[in-house]
CSV table of C-alpha atoms in Angstrom, one decimal:
chain,number,residue,atom,x,y,z
A,753,MET,CA,6.2,61.9,36.4
A,754,PRO,CA,6.4,59.3,33.5
A,755,LEU,CA,9.2,57.5,35.4
A,756,LEU,CA,7.3,57.5,38.6
A,757,LEU,CA,4.2,56.0,36.9
A,758,HIS,CA,6.4,53.4,35.2
A,759,VAL,CA,8.0,52.4,38.5
A,760,LEU,CA,4.6,52.3,40.3
A,761,HIS,CA,3.2,50.1,37.4
A,762,VAL,CA,6.1,47.6,37.6
A,763,VAL,CA,6.2,47.5,41.4
A,764,GLY,CA,2.4,47.1,41.5
A,765,ALA,CA,2.6,44.3,38.9
A,766,VAL,CA,5.1,42.4,41.2
A,767,PHE,CA,3.7,43.1,44.6
A,768,VAL,CA,-0.1,43.5,43.9
A,769,ILE,CA,-0.9,41.5,40.8
A,770,GLY,CA,1.6,38.7,41.7
A,771,PRO,CA,-0.3,37.7,44.8
A,772,THR,CA,-3.5,37.2,42.8
A,773,ALA,CA,-1.8,34.3,41.1
A,774,ILE,CA,-0.5,32.8,44.4
A,775,LEU,CA,-3.2,33.4,47.0
A,776,PRO,CA,-5.7,31.0,45.5
A,777,MET,CA,-3.1,28.2,45.9
A,778,PHE,CA,-2.9,28.9,49.6
A,779,ALA,CA,-6.7,29.1,49.7
A,780,LEU,CA,-6.9,25.7,48.1
A,781,ARG,CA,-4.5,24.3,50.7
A,782,ALA,CA,-6.7,25.9,53.5
A,783,ILE,CA,-9.7,24.2,52.0
A,784,ARG,CA,-8.0,20.8,52.0
A,785,ARG,CA,-6.9,21.2,55.6
A,786,GLY,CA,-10.3,22.5,56.7
A,787,ASP,CA,-8.8,25.7,58.0
A,788,ASP,CA,-11.9,28.0,57.9
A,789,GLU,CA,-10.2,30.9,59.7
A,790,GLY,CA,-7.2,30.8,57.4
A,791,LEU,CA,-9.4,30.6,54.4
A,792,ARG,CA,-11.3,33.7,55.6
A,793,GLY,CA,-8.1,35.7,55.8
A,794,LEU,CA,-6.9,34.5,52.4
A,795,THR,CA,-10.3,35.3,50.8
A,796,ARG,CA,-10.2,38.9,52.1
A,797,SER,CA,-6.6,39.3,51.0
A,798,PHE,CA,-7.4,37.9,47.6
A,799,LEU,CA,-10.2,40.5,47.1
A,800,VAL,CA,-8.0,43.4,48.2
A,801,PHE,CA,-5.2,42.3,45.8
A,802,SER,CA,-7.6,41.6,43.0
A,803,ILE,CA,-9.1,45.1,43.3
A,804,GLY,CA,-5.6,46.5,43.6
A,805,SER,CA,-4.6,44.8,40.4
A,806,VAL,CA,-7.2,46.9,38.6
A,807,VAL,CA,-5.6,50.0,40.0
A,808,VAL,CA,-2.2,48.8,38.7
A,809,ALA,CA,-3.8,48.4,35.3
A,810,ALA,CA,-5.1,51.9,35.5
A,811,ILE,CA,-1.6,53.1,36.3
A,812,GLY,CA,-0.5,51.3,33.1
A,813,PHE,CA,-2.9,53.5,31.1
A,814,GLY,CA,-1.1,56.4,32.7
A,815,VAL,CA,2.3,55.0,31.7
A,816,MET,CA,1.0,54.6,28.1
A,817,SER,CA,-0.3,58.1,27.9
A,818,THR,CA,2.9,59.7,29.2
A,819,GLY,CA,5.2,57.6,27.0
A,820,GLU,CA,7.8,59.1,24.7
A,821,PRO,CA,6.5,60.2,21.3
A,822,ASP,CA,9.0,58.0,19.6
A,823,ASP,CA,7.5,54.9,21.3
A,824,ASN,CA,4.3,55.1,19.1
A,825,TRP,CA,2.4,53.3,21.8
A,826,SER,CA,-1.4,53.3,21.8
A,827,MET,CA,-4.2,51.0,22.8
A,828,ALA,CA,-4.1,49.7,19.1
A,829,THR,CA,-0.5,48.6,19.5
A,830,PRO,CA,-0.9,44.8,19.3
A,831,TRP,CA,1.1,43.8,22.4
A,832,ILE,CA,-0.7,46.5,24.4
A,833,ALA,CA,-4.1,45.5,23.1
A,834,GLY,CA,-3.3,41.8,23.8
A,835,SER,CA,-2.1,42.6,27.3
A,836,ILE,CA,-5.2,44.6,28.1
A,837,ALA,CA,-7.5,41.8,26.8
A,838,LEU,CA,-5.6,39.0,28.6
A,839,PHE,CA,-5.5,41.0,31.9
A,840,ALA,CA,-9.2,41.8,31.6
A,841,VAL,CA,-10.1,38.1,31.3
A,842,ALA,CA,-7.8,37.3,34.2
A,843,ALA,CA,-9.3,40.0,36.4
A,844,LEU,CA,-12.8,38.9,35.4
A,845,LEU,CA,-12.0,35.3,36.4
A,846,ASN,CA,-10.6,36.4,39.7
A,847,LEU,CA,-13.4,38.8,40.6
A,848,ALA,CA,-16.4,37.0,39.1
A,849,VAL,CA,-15.5,33.3,39.6
A,850,VAL,CA,-12.6,32.7,42.1
A,851,TYR,CA,-13.6,35.3,44.7
A,852,PRO,CA,-17.3,34.4,44.8
A,853,ALA,CA,-16.5,30.7,45.1
A,854,LEU,CA,-14.0,31.4,48.0
A,855,ARG,CA,-16.5,33.7,49.6
A,856,ARG,CA,-19.3,31.0,49.4
A,857,ILE,CA,-17.0,28.5,51.2
A,858,THR,CA,-16.2,31.0,54.0
A,859,ARG,CA,-19.9,31.8,54.5
A,860,VAL,CA,-21.0,28.1,54.5
A,861,GLY,CA,-17.9,26.6,56.0
A,862,GLY,CA,-17.2,22.9,56.0
A,863,SER,CA,-15.5,20.6,53.7
A,864,GLU,CA,-18.6,19.7,51.6
A,865,SER,CA,-19.0,23.1,50.0
A,866,GLY,CA,-15.2,23.3,49.7
A,867,SER,CA,-14.8,20.0,47.9
A,868,ARG,CA,-17.6,20.9,45.5
A,869,LEU,CA,-16.1,24.3,44.6
A,870,TYR,CA,-12.5,23.2,44.7
A,871,PRO,CA,-12.2,22.3,41.0
A,872,LEU,CA,-13.8,25.6,40.0
A,873,ILE,CA,-11.4,27.6,42.1
A,874,ALA,CA,-8.4,25.6,40.9
A,875,GLY,CA,-9.3,25.8,37.3
A,876,ALA,CA,-10.3,29.5,37.2
A,877,SER,CA,-7.3,30.6,39.2
A,878,GLY,CA,-5.0,28.4,37.2
A,879,ILE,CA,-6.2,29.9,33.9
A,880,SER,CA,-6.0,33.4,35.5
A,881,ALA,CA,-2.3,32.8,36.5
A,882,LEU,CA,-1.5,31.6,33.0
A,883,LEU,CA,-3.1,34.7,31.5
A,884,LEU,CA,-1.0,36.9,33.8
A,885,VAL,CA,2.2,35.1,32.7
A,886,ALA,CA,1.2,35.8,29.1
A,887,VAL,CA,0.7,39.5,30.0
A,888,VAL,CA,4.2,39.6,31.5
A,889,VAL,CA,5.7,38.0,28.4
A,890,LEU,CA,3.9,40.6,26.2
A,891,MET,CA,5.0,43.5,28.4
A,892,VAL,CA,8.7,42.4,28.4
A,893,ALA,CA,9.0,41.2,24.8
A,894,GLN,CA,6.9,44.0,23.3
A,895,PRO,CA,6.7,42.1,20.0
């Protein structure tokens, strides 16, 4: 079971959390092109992957709880605590800033609302992506 959870966590990180860093870039492109239909699909996909990323994080807690006793991992381990904090901020940015801004554009449509919200989406999603890179570094390096 511990191996299965570990595999699910790593695969989820790649195939579920990864798209949350990439989909906003495609959404920004759709905004620039005025592709309302494409933006609607990307917004829905972004929400699904963002919620899925929280599930992947929950699986990570399962991995931590089934670890080898010699690992001495806990939520107080600095690299784990740092990863949790950074991921929480990234998920919050995605679900509380990026998604609502994308959703607002899909509801209103048009380039005016898109151009007004474009910097917010670009900035928040860029910070979120950088935070996710930092999480990967901490998970791999385990300093």
